[in-house]
GROMACS .gro file of N, CA and C in nm:
model
  489
    1MET      N    1   0.085  -0.119   0.000
    1MET     CA    2   0.000   0.000   0.000
    1MET      C    3   0.088   0.124   0.000
    2ILE      N    4   0.050   0.220  -0.078
    2ILE     CA    5   0.124   0.345  -0.088
    2ILE      C    6   0.087   0.434   0.030
    3GLU      N    7   0.188   0.491   0.092
    3GLU     CA    8   0.161   0.580   0.205
    3GLU      C    9   0.117   0.716   0.152
    4ARG      N   10   0.006   0.760   0.200
    4ARG     CA   11  -0.050   0.889   0.158
    4ARG      C   12  -0.006   0.997   0.255
    5ARG      N   13   0.010   1.118   0.207
    5ARG     CA   14   0.052   1.227   0.294
    5ARG      C   15  -0.055   1.335   0.305
    6ILE      N   16  -0.179   1.303   0.274
    6ILE     CA   17  -0.285   1.403   0.272
    6ILE      C   18  -0.313   1.463   0.408
    7GLN      N   19  -0.272   1.396   0.514
    7GLN     CA   20  -0.294   1.450   0.647
    7GLN      C   21  -0.184   1.547   0.689
    8ASP      N   22  -0.076   1.550   0.613
    8ASP     CA   23   0.034   1.641   0.644
    8ASP      C   24  -0.003   1.784   0.607
    9GLU      N   25   0.054   1.878   0.679
    9GLU     CA   26   0.026   2.019   0.654
    9GLU      C   27   0.061   2.056   0.509
   10GLY      N   28  -0.028   2.131   0.447
   10GLY     CA   29  -0.006   2.175   0.310
   10GLY      C   30  -0.051   2.078   0.203
   11HIS      N   31  -0.107   1.966   0.243
   11HIS     CA   32  -0.152   1.865   0.147
   11HIS      C   33  -0.303   1.850   0.155
   12LYS      N   34  -0.364   1.825   0.040
   12LYS     CA   35  -0.508   1.804   0.031
   12LYS      C   36  -0.535   1.671  -0.038
   13ARG      N   37  -0.644   1.610   0.000
   13ARG     CA   38  -0.689   1.488  -0.067
   13ARG      C   39  -0.725   1.523  -0.211
   14LYS      N   40  -0.670   1.446  -0.306
   14LYS     CA   41  -0.702   1.466  -0.447
   14LYS      C   42  -0.795   1.356  -0.495
   15PHE      N   43  -0.898   1.399  -0.566
   15PHE     CA   44  -0.988   1.308  -0.634
   15PHE      C   45  -0.942   1.301  -0.779
   16MET      N   46  -0.912   1.180  -0.825
   16MET     CA   47  -0.857   1.163  -0.959
   16MET      C   48  -0.964   1.112  -1.054
   17VAL      N   49  -0.971   1.172  -1.173
   17VAL     CA   50  -1.063   1.129  -1.278
   17VAL      C   51  -0.982   1.103  -1.403
   18VAL      N   52  -1.017   0.995  -1.473
   18VAL     CA   53  -0.953   0.962  -1.600
   18VAL      C   54  -1.047   1.005  -1.712
   19LEU      N   55  -0.999   1.094  -1.796
   19LEU     CA   56  -1.084   1.150  -1.901
   19LEU      C   57  -1.080   1.066  -2.028
   20ASP      N   58  -1.195   1.062  -2.094
   20ASP     CA   59  -1.206   1.004  -2.227
   20ASP      C   60  -1.328   1.066  -2.293
   21ASP      N   61  -1.367   1.013  -2.407
   21ASP     CA   62  -1.480   1.072  -2.478
   21ASP      C   63  -1.609   0.993  -2.461
   22THR      N   64  -1.618   0.911  -2.357
   22THR     CA   65  -1.741   0.837  -2.331
   22THR      C   66  -1.844   0.928  -2.265
   23PRO      N   67  -1.972   0.901  -2.286
   23PRO     CA   68  -2.076   0.985  -2.226
   23PRO      C   69  -2.072   0.984  -2.073
   24GLU      N   70  -2.036   0.872  -2.014
   24GLU     CA   71  -2.037   0.862  -1.868
   24GLU      C   72  -1.922   0.936  -1.801
   25CYS      N   73  -1.820   0.971  -1.875
   25CYS     CA   74  -1.705   1.042  -1.816
   25CYS      C   75  -1.749   1.170  -1.747
   26ASP      N   76  -1.845   1.239  -1.805
   26ASP     CA   77  -1.896   1.364  -1.746
   26ASP      C   78  -1.948   1.341  -1.604
   27ARG      N   79  -2.008   1.226  -1.580
   27ARG     CA   80  -2.063   1.196  -1.447
   27ARG      C   81  -1.951   1.185  -1.345
   28ALA      N   82  -1.841   1.120  -1.382
   28ALA     CA   83  -1.727   1.108  -1.291
   28ALA      C   84  -1.665   1.244  -1.264
   29VAL      N   85  -1.655   1.327  -1.368
   29VAL     CA   86  -1.596   1.461  -1.353
   29VAL      C   87  -1.680   1.545  -1.258
   30VAL      N   88  -1.811   1.546  -1.278
   30VAL     CA   89  -1.899   1.626  -1.192
   30VAL      C   90  -1.894   1.576  -1.048
   31PHE      N   91  -1.897   1.444  -1.029
   31PHE     CA   92  -1.892   1.389  -0.893
   31PHE      C   93  -1.761   1.428  -0.824
   32ALA      N   94  -1.649   1.409  -0.892
   32ALA     CA   95  -1.519   1.440  -0.832
   32ALA      C   96  -1.508   1.588  -0.799
   33ALA      N   97  -1.557   1.674  -0.887
   33ALA     CA   98  -1.552   1.818  -0.863
   33ALA      C   99  -1.636   1.856  -0.741
   34LYS      N  100  -1.757   1.803  -0.735
   34LYS     CA  101  -1.846   1.834  -0.622
   34LYS      C  102  -1.791   1.776  -0.492
   35ARG      N  103  -1.739   1.655  -0.497
   35ARG     CA  104  -1.685   1.591  -0.377
   35ARG      C  105  -1.562   1.668  -0.327
   36ALA      N  106  -1.476   1.708  -0.418
   36ALA     CA  107  -1.358   1.787  -0.380
   36ALA      C  108  -1.402   1.919  -0.317
   37GLU      N  109  -1.499   1.983  -0.376
   37GLU     CA  110  -1.549   2.110  -0.323
   37GLU      C  111  -1.610   2.091  -0.183
   38HIS      N  112  -1.692   1.988  -0.167
   38HIS     CA  113  -1.761   1.967  -0.039
   38HIS      C  114  -1.669   1.923   0.074
   39THR      N  115  -1.555   1.863   0.039
   39THR     CA  116  -1.466   1.811   0.143
   39THR      C  117  -1.337   1.891   0.159
   40GLY      N  118  -1.324   2.000   0.084
   40GLY     CA  119  -1.202   2.080   0.092
   40GLY      C  120  -1.083   2.015   0.025
   41GLY      N  121  -1.111   1.925  -0.067
   41GLY     CA  122  -1.004   1.857  -0.139
   41GLY      C  123  -0.971   1.925  -0.270
   42SER      N  124  -0.899   1.856  -0.353
   42SER     CA  125  -0.867   1.906  -0.486
   42SER      C  126  -0.892   1.795  -0.587
   43MET      N  127  -0.864   1.826  -0.711
   43MET     CA  128  -0.898   1.734  -0.819
   43MET      C  129  -0.785   1.727  -0.919
   44ILE      N  130  -0.761   1.608  -0.971
   44ILE     CA  131  -0.662   1.589  -1.076
   44ILE      C  132  -0.727   1.510  -1.189
   45MET      N  133  -0.709   1.558  -1.311
   45MET     CA  134  -0.767   1.493  -1.428
   45MET      C  135  -0.654   1.438  -1.515
   46LEU      N  136  -0.667   1.312  -1.553
   46LEU     CA  137  -0.567   1.245  -1.635
   46LEU      C  138  -0.627   1.205  -1.769
   47TYR      N  139  -0.557   1.238  -1.875
   47TYR     CA  140  -0.594   1.189  -2.009
   47TYR      C  141  -0.475   1.108  -2.059
   48VAL      N  142  -0.502   0.985  -2.101
   48VAL     CA  143  -0.394   0.898  -2.149
   48VAL      C  144  -0.409   0.878  -2.299
   49ILE      N  145  -0.304   0.915  -2.371
   49ILE     CA  146  -0.298   0.891  -2.515
   49ILE      C  147  -0.244   0.749  -2.534
   50VAL      N  148  -0.322   0.664  -2.598
   50VAL     CA  149  -0.282   0.526  -2.621
   50VAL      C  150  -0.198   0.524  -2.749
   51PRO      N  151  -0.071   0.482  -2.740
   51PRO     CA  152   0.022   0.495  -2.852
   51PRO      C  153   0.012   0.386  -2.959
   52GLY      N  154  -0.076   0.291  -2.945
   52GLY     CA  155  -0.080   0.173  -3.030
   52GLY      C  156  -0.071   0.193  -3.179
   53ASP      N  157  -0.132   0.296  -3.233
   53ASP     CA  158  -0.137   0.311  -3.379
   53ASP      C  159  -0.034   0.408  -3.435
   54PHE      N  160   0.069   0.442  -3.360
   54PHE     CA  161   0.167   0.540  -3.406
   54PHE      C  162   0.289   0.476  -3.474
   55GLN      N  163   0.290   0.347  -3.492
   55GLN     CA  164   0.409   0.278  -3.539
   55GLN      C  165   0.416   0.273  -3.692
   56HIS      N  166   0.389   0.383  -3.759
   56HIS     CA  167   0.393   0.390  -3.905
   56HIS      C  168   0.522   0.457  -3.949
   57TRP      N  169   0.523   0.501  -4.072
   57TRP     CA  170   0.638   0.577  -4.120
   57TRP      C  171   0.655   0.701  -4.034
   58LEU      N  172   0.776   0.751  -4.027
   58LEU     CA  173   0.810   0.861  -3.937
   58LEU      C  174   0.720   0.982  -3.954
   59GLY      N  175   0.696   1.026  -4.077
   59GLY     CA  176   0.611   1.143  -4.101
   59GLY      C  177   0.469   1.121  -4.055
   60VAL      N  178   0.414   1.004  -4.083
   60VAL     CA  179   0.278   0.971  -4.042
   60VAL      C  180   0.270   0.962  -3.890
   61GLU      N  181   0.371   0.904  -3.830
   61GLU     CA  182   0.374   0.891  -3.684
   61GLU      C  183   0.370   1.028  -3.617
   62LYS      N  184   0.448   1.122  -3.667
   62LYS     CA  185   0.450   1.257  -3.608
   62LYS      C  186   0.314   1.324  -3.620
   63VAL      N  187   0.251   1.310  -3.735
   63VAL     CA  188   0.118   1.370  -3.756
   63VAL      C  189   0.017   1.306  -3.662
   64MET      N  190   0.020   1.173  -3.650
   64MET     CA  191  -0.076   1.103  -3.564
   64MET      C  192  -0.056   1.141  -3.417
   65ARG      N  193   0.069   1.153  -3.375
   65ARG     CA  194   0.096   1.194  -3.236
   65ARG      C  195   0.045   1.336  -3.211
   66ALA      N  196   0.068   1.424  -3.306
   66ALA     CA  197   0.022   1.562  -3.292
   66ALA      C  198  -0.130   1.568  -3.285
   67GLU      N  199  -0.197   1.488  -3.368
   67GLU     CA  200  -0.344   1.484  -3.366
   67GLU      C  201  -0.394   1.429  -3.233
   68ALA      N  202  -0.329   1.325  -3.182
   68ALA     CA  203  -0.369   1.267  -3.053
   68ALA      C  204  -0.348   1.368  -2.941
   69GLN      N  205  -0.239   1.442  -2.945
   69GLN     CA  206  -0.213   1.545  -2.845
   69GLN      C  207  -0.318   1.656  -2.852
   70ASP      N  208  -0.353   1.697  -2.974
   70ASP     CA  209  -0.458   1.799  -2.992
   70ASP      C  210  -0.591   1.751  -2.935
   71GLU      N  211  -0.624   1.625  -2.963
   71GLU     CA  212  -0.750   1.570  -2.910
   71GLU      C  213  -0.747   1.567  -2.757
   72ALA      N  214  -0.635   1.526  -2.700
   72ALA     CA  215  -0.621   1.521  -2.554
   72ALA      C  216  -0.641   1.660  -2.494
   73GLU      N  217  -0.578   1.759  -2.555
   73GLU     CA  218  -0.590   1.896  -2.504
   73GLU      C  219  -0.732   1.949  -2.517
   74GLU      N  220  -0.801   1.912  -2.626
   74GLU     CA  221  -0.940   1.956  -2.646
   74GLU      C  222  -1.032   1.894  -2.542
   75VAL      N  223  -1.017   1.764  -2.519
   75VAL     CA  224  -1.099   1.695  -2.419
   75VAL      C  225  -1.069   1.753  -2.281
   76MET      N  226  -0.942   1.773  -2.249
   76MET     CA  227  -0.903   1.829  -2.120
   76MET      C  228  -0.965   1.968  -2.102
   77SER      N  229  -0.956   2.051  -2.203
   77SER     CA  230  -1.011   2.186  -2.196
   77SER      C  231  -1.162   2.184  -2.173
   78ARG      N  232  -1.230   2.096  -2.242
   78ARG     CA  233  -1.375   2.084  -2.226
   78ARG      C  234  -1.413   2.047  -2.083
   79TYR      N  235  -1.338   1.953  -2.024
   79TYR     CA  236  -1.371   1.911  -1.888
   79TYR      C  237  -1.324   2.012  -1.783
   80VAL      N  238  -1.218   2.085  -1.810
   80VAL     CA  239  -1.178   2.194  -1.719
   80VAL      C  240  -1.290   2.297  -1.713
   81ASP      N  241  -1.345   2.331  -1.829
   81ASP     CA  242  -1.458   2.425  -1.833
   81ASP      C  243  -1.577   2.369  -1.756
   82ARG      N  244  -1.601   2.241  -1.769
   82ARG     CA  245  -1.713   2.176  -1.700
   82ARG      C  246  -1.693   2.184  -1.548
   83VAL      N  247  -1.572   2.158  -1.502
   83VAL     CA  248  -1.543   2.165  -1.359
   83VAL      C  249  -1.563   2.308  -1.308
   84ARG      N  250  -1.510   2.403  -1.380
   84ARG     CA  251  -1.522   2.544  -1.338
   84ARG      C  252  -1.668   2.588  -1.332
   85ALA      N  253  -1.752   2.535  -1.419
   85ALA     CA  254  -1.894   2.570  -1.419
   85ALA      C  255  -1.971   2.497  -1.309
   86THR      N  256  -1.913   2.388  -1.258
   86THR     CA  257  -1.982   2.302  -1.163
   86THR      C  258  -1.944   2.328  -1.019
   87ALA      N  259  -1.818   2.359  -0.994
   87ALA     CA  260  -1.769   2.369  -0.856
   87ALA      C  261  -1.657   2.472  -0.848
   88SER      N  262  -1.628   2.512  -0.727
   88SER     CA  263  -1.518   2.608  -0.707
   88SER      C  264  -1.388   2.532  -0.683
   89VAL      N  265  -1.350   2.454  -0.782
   89VAL     CA  266  -1.230   2.371  -0.778
   89VAL      C  267  -1.153   2.395  -0.907
   90GLU      N  268  -1.023   2.411  -0.897
   90GLU     CA  269  -0.939   2.426  -1.016
   90GLU      C  270  -0.862   2.295  -1.035
   91PRO      N  271  -0.899   2.217  -1.136
   91PRO     CA  272  -0.838   2.085  -1.150
   91PRO      C  273  -0.695   2.090  -1.203
   92GLU      N  274  -0.613   2.003  -1.149
   92GLU     CA  275  -0.479   1.981  -1.202
   92GLU      C  276  -0.496   1.897  -1.329
   93GLN      N  277  -0.413   1.923  -1.429
   93GLN     CA  278  -0.428   1.855  -1.558
   93GLN      C  279  -0.301   1.778  -1.594
   94VAL      N  280  -0.320   1.650  -1.630
   94VAL     CA  281  -0.207   1.566  -1.667
   94VAL      C  282  -0.242   1.492  -1.796
   95ILE      N  283  -0.154   1.501  -1.894
   95ILE     CA  284  -0.169   1.424  -2.018
   95ILE      C  285  -0.046   1.336  -2.031
   96ARG      N  286  -0.070   1.207  -2.051
   96ARG     CA  287   0.040   1.110  -2.065
   96ARG      C  288   0.015   1.021  -2.185
   97GLU      N  289   0.119   0.951  -2.225
   97GLU     CA  290   0.108   0.853  -2.332
   97GLU      C  291   0.147   0.717  -2.277
   98GLY      N  292   0.066   0.615  -2.307
   98GLY     CA  293   0.096   0.481  -2.260
   98GLY      C  294  -0.028   0.396  -2.248
   99VAL      N  295  -0.014   0.287  -2.176
   99VAL     CA  296  -0.127   0.199  -2.147
   99VAL      C  297  -0.207   0.263  -2.034
  100LYS      N  298  -0.336   0.280  -2.055
  100LYS     CA  299  -0.417   0.359  -1.962
  100LYS      C  300  -0.407   0.309  -1.818
  101SER      N  301  -0.429   0.181  -1.795
  101SER     CA  302  -0.426   0.130  -1.657
  101SER      C  303  -0.289   0.148  -1.593
  102GLU      N  304  -0.183   0.131  -1.672
  102GLU     CA  305  -0.047   0.149  -1.618
  102GLU      C  306  -0.019   0.295  -1.584
  103GLU      N  307  -0.064   0.387  -1.668
  103GLU     CA  308  -0.041   0.529  -1.642
  103GLU      C  309  -0.121   0.577  -1.520
  104ILE      N  310  -0.238   0.521  -1.500
  104ILE     CA  311  -0.318   0.554  -1.381
  104ILE      C  312  -0.241   0.513  -1.256
  105LEU      N  313  -0.193   0.390  -1.255
  105LEU     CA  314  -0.120   0.340  -1.138
  105LEU      C  315   0.010   0.418  -1.116
  106LYS      N  316   0.080   0.453  -1.223
  106LYS     CA  317   0.203   0.531  -1.209
  106LYS      C  318   0.176   0.667  -1.146
  107LEU      N  319   0.070   0.734  -1.191
  107LEU     CA  320   0.038   0.865  -1.136
  107LEU      C  321  -0.001   0.855  -0.989
  108ILE      N  322  -0.074   0.751  -0.954
  108ILE     CA  323  -0.111   0.730  -0.813
  108ILE      C  324   0.014   0.709  -0.729
  109GLU      N  325   0.110   0.633  -0.781
  109GLU     CA  326   0.236   0.610  -0.709
  109GLU      C  327   0.317   0.739  -0.695
  110GLU      N  328   0.318   0.821  -0.798
  110GLU     CA  329   0.398   0.944  -0.798
  110GLU      C  330   0.340   1.054  -0.710
  111ASP      N  331   0.209   1.062  -0.703
  111ASP     CA  332   0.143   1.171  -0.631
  111ASP      C  333   0.074   1.116  -0.507
  112GLU      N  334   0.139   1.132  -0.393
  112GLU     CA  335   0.088   1.075  -0.268
  112GLU      C  336  -0.037   1.146  -0.217
  113ASP      N  337  -0.077   1.254  -0.280
  113ASP     CA  338  -0.200   1.323  -0.240
  113ASP      C  339  -0.324   1.265  -0.307
  114ILE      N  340  -0.305   1.184  -0.411
  114ILE     CA  341  -0.421   1.121  -0.475
  114ILE      C  342  -0.475   1.015  -0.380
  115ALA      N  343  -0.600   1.034  -0.339
  115ALA     CA  344  -0.658   0.947  -0.238
  115ALA      C  345  -0.774   0.863  -0.289
  116ILE      N  346  -0.840   0.909  -0.395
  116ILE     CA  347  -0.958   0.838  -0.445
  116ILE      C  348  -0.962   0.850  -0.597
  117LEU      N  349  -0.983   0.737  -0.664
  117LEU     CA  350  -1.004   0.735  -0.808
  117LEU      C  351  -1.154   0.731  -0.833
  118VAL      N  352  -1.203   0.825  -0.913
  118VAL     CA  353  -1.346   0.831  -0.945
  118VAL      C  354  -1.365   0.792  -1.091
  119LEU      N  355  -1.444   0.687  -1.113
  119LEU     CA  356  -1.480   0.642  -1.247
  119LEU      C  357  -1.632   0.637  -1.256
  120ALA      N  358  -1.683   0.642  -1.377
  120ALA     CA  359  -1.827   0.628  -1.397
  120ALA      C  360  -1.854   0.497  -1.470
  121ALA      N  361  -1.960   0.429  -1.429
  121ALA     CA  362  -1.998   0.304  -1.493
  121ALA      C  363  -2.084   0.334  -1.615
  122GLY      N  364  -2.049   0.276  -1.727
  122GLY     CA  365  -2.128   0.293  -1.848
  122GLY      C  366  -2.259   0.215  -1.838
  123THR      N  367  -2.348   0.244  -1.929
  123THR     CA  368  -2.479   0.178  -1.928
  123THR      C  369  -2.493   0.076  -2.040
  124ASP      N  370  -2.385   0.047  -2.110
  124ASP     CA  371  -2.389  -0.049  -2.219
  124ASP      C  372  -2.415  -0.190  -2.169
  125LYS      N  373  -2.468  -0.273  -2.258
  125LYS     CA  374  -2.496  -0.413  -2.224
  125LYS      C  375  -2.368  -0.492  -2.199
  126GLU      N  376  -2.255  -0.443  -2.254
  126GLU     CA  377  -2.127  -0.513  -2.237
  126GLU      C  378  -2.071  -0.501  -2.096
  127GLY      N  379  -2.125  -0.413  -2.016
  127GLY     CA  380  -2.076  -0.396  -1.880
  127GLY      C  381  -2.045  -0.252  -1.849
  128PRO      N  382  -1.985  -0.228  -1.733
  128PRO     CA  383  -1.964  -0.091  -1.687
  128PRO      C  384  -1.852  -0.016  -1.759
  129GLY      N  385  -1.774  -0.085  -1.839
  129GLY     CA  386  -1.663  -0.023  -1.910
  129GLY      C  387  -1.533  -0.092  -1.876
  130PRO      N  388  -1.434  -0.083  -1.965
  130PRO     CA  389  -1.309  -0.158  -1.945
  130PRO      C  390  -1.230  -0.115  -1.823
  131LEU      N  391  -1.225   0.014  -1.792
  131LEU     CA  392  -1.148   0.058  -1.675
  131LEU      C  393  -1.213   0.011  -1.546
  132VAL      N  394  -1.343   0.030  -1.535
  132VAL     CA  395  -1.415  -0.013  -1.415
  132VAL      C  396  -1.396  -0.163  -1.397
  133THR      N  397  -1.418  -0.239  -1.503
  133THR     CA  398  -1.403  -0.384  -1.496
  133THR      C  399  -1.261  -0.423  -1.457
  134SER      N  400  -1.163  -0.359  -1.517
  134SER     CA  401  -1.023  -0.390  -1.489
  134SER      C  402  -0.988  -0.369  -1.343
  135PHE      N  403  -1.027  -0.255  -1.288
  135PHE     CA  404  -0.988  -0.224  -1.151
  135PHE      C  405  -1.072  -0.296  -1.047
  136VAL      N  406  -1.198  -0.320  -1.077
  136VAL     CA  407  -1.284  -0.390  -0.981
  136VAL      C  408  -1.245  -0.537  -0.971
  137THR      N  409  -1.200  -0.595  -1.080
  137THR     CA  410  -1.167  -0.737  -1.079
  137THR      C  411  -1.020  -0.764  -1.049
  138ARG      N  412  -0.944  -0.661  -1.015
  138ARG     CA  413  -0.803  -0.680  -0.976
  138ARG      C  414  -0.795  -0.777  -0.860
  139GLY      N  415  -0.711  -0.875  -0.872
  139GLY     CA  416  -0.700  -0.979  -0.770
  139GLY      C  417  -0.652  -0.932  -0.635
  140GLY      N  418  -0.710  -0.988  -0.532
  140GLY     CA  419  -0.661  -0.969  -0.396
  140GLY      C  420  -0.677  -0.830  -0.338
  141GLY      N  421  -0.763  -0.751  -0.391
  141GLY     CA  422  -0.781  -0.616  -0.335
  141GLY      C  423  -0.653  -0.536  -0.342
  142SER      N  424  -0.577  -0.550  -0.450
  142SER     CA  425  -0.445  -0.489  -0.457
  142SER      C  426  -0.444  -0.347  -0.511
  143PHE      N  427  -0.559  -0.288  -0.537
  143PHE     CA  428  -0.560  -0.151  -0.586
  143PHE      C  429  -0.518  -0.060  -0.472
  144PRO      N  430  -0.428   0.036  -0.497
  144PRO     CA  431  -0.366   0.111  -0.387
  144PRO      C  432  -0.452   0.216  -0.317
  145ILE      N  433  -0.562   0.258  -0.378
  145ILE     CA  434  -0.648   0.360  -0.316
  145ILE      C  435  -0.794   0.321  -0.337
  146PRO      N  436  -0.886   0.383  -0.261
  146PRO     CA  437  -1.028   0.354  -0.284
  146PRO      C  438  -1.073   0.397  -0.424
  147LEU      N  439  -1.171   0.326  -0.473
  147LEU     CA  440  -1.228   0.351  -0.605
  147LEU      C  441  -1.376   0.384  -0.588
  148THR      N  442  -1.418   0.499  -0.639
  148THR     CA  443  -1.558   0.537  -0.637
  148THR      C  444  -1.613   0.520  -0.778
  149ILE      N  445  -1.723   0.446  -0.789
  149ILE     CA  446  -1.786   0.424  -0.919
  149ILE      C  447  -1.920   0.497  -0.920
  150VAL      N  448  -1.934   0.590  -1.012
  150VAL     CA  449  -2.053   0.674  -1.021
  150VAL      C  450  -2.144   0.618  -1.130
  151PRO      N  451  -2.272   0.593  -1.098
  151PRO     CA  452  -2.364   0.548  -1.203
  151PRO      C  453  -2.382   0.656  -1.310
  152ALA      N  454  -2.380   0.616  -1.434
  152ALA     CA  455  -2.392   0.712  -1.544
  152ALA      C  456  -2.530   0.776  -1.552
  153THR      N  457  -2.626   0.719  -1.482
  153THR     CA  458  -2.764   0.769  -1.490
  153THR      C  459  -2.793   0.881  -1.392
  154LEU      N  460  -2.699   0.915  -1.303
  154LEU     CA  461  -2.724   1.021  -1.205
  154LEU      C  462  -2.727   1.158  -1.272
  155THR      N  463  -2.819   1.242  -1.227
  155THR     CA  464  -2.826   1.380  -1.275
  155THR      C  465  -2.728   1.466  -1.196
  156ASP      N  466  -2.705   1.588  -1.243
  156ASP     CA  467  -2.620   1.682  -1.170
  156ASP      C  468  -2.674   1.705  -1.029
  157GLU      N  469  -2.804   1.716  -1.016
  157GLU     CA  470  -2.866   1.741  -0.886
  157GLU      C  471  -2.846   1.623  -0.792
  158GLU      N  472  -2.861   1.502  -0.844
  158GLU     CA  473  -2.839   1.383  -0.761
  158GLU      C  474  -2.693   1.372  -0.719
  159ILE      N  475  -2.604   1.402  -0.810
  159ILE     CA  476  -2.461   1.400  -0.777
  159ILE      C  477  -2.430   1.503  -0.670
  160ALA      N  478  -2.484   1.623  -0.683
  160ALA     CA  479  -2.460   1.729  -0.583
  160ALA      C  480  -2.509   1.685  -0.446
  161ALA      N  481  -2.621   1.615  -0.441
  161ALA     CA  482  -2.675   1.569  -0.313
  161ALA      C  483  -2.590   1.458  -0.253
  162LEU      N  484  -2.531   1.374  -0.336
  162LEU     CA  485  -2.452   1.260  -0.288
  162LEU      C  486  -2.307   1.296  -0.258
  163ALA      N  487  -2.253   1.391  -0.330
  163ALA     CA  488  -2.111   1.423  -0.318
  163ALA      C  489  -2.085   1.501  -0.191
   0.00000   0.00000   0.00000
């Protein structure tokens, strides 16, 4: 287990959200923003660029990486605006490239103030989504911090009441 320092002077509990373009992501963002606001915590948003399709010719690879970076920045900007409109919290922004689950765990290890990962469960018939499934089914309770799963069907008002 990673030792957290959120109780030390000058440190705040961070609620971490992983951004993507799924409809349910907004629910996790709103919940984390409201929860951070209500508890005096802060918020960190992570966007992971998955590098899988960049292994082409050098020129094509550079263009694809630039496009992926632009998309990451656009999604990040959209959710920063959403947080600012929802709560009095200024989210920290992190964009990384790699395997999503690995980058999440690396960031949690690096930042001892991250105390809770907030994800939203999708409403698809296939299940709650790959990240939720991956972390919930991790063997032996080995995930280093608590995981909050927000139902995608909650309204802003319901989230505000629960957070």
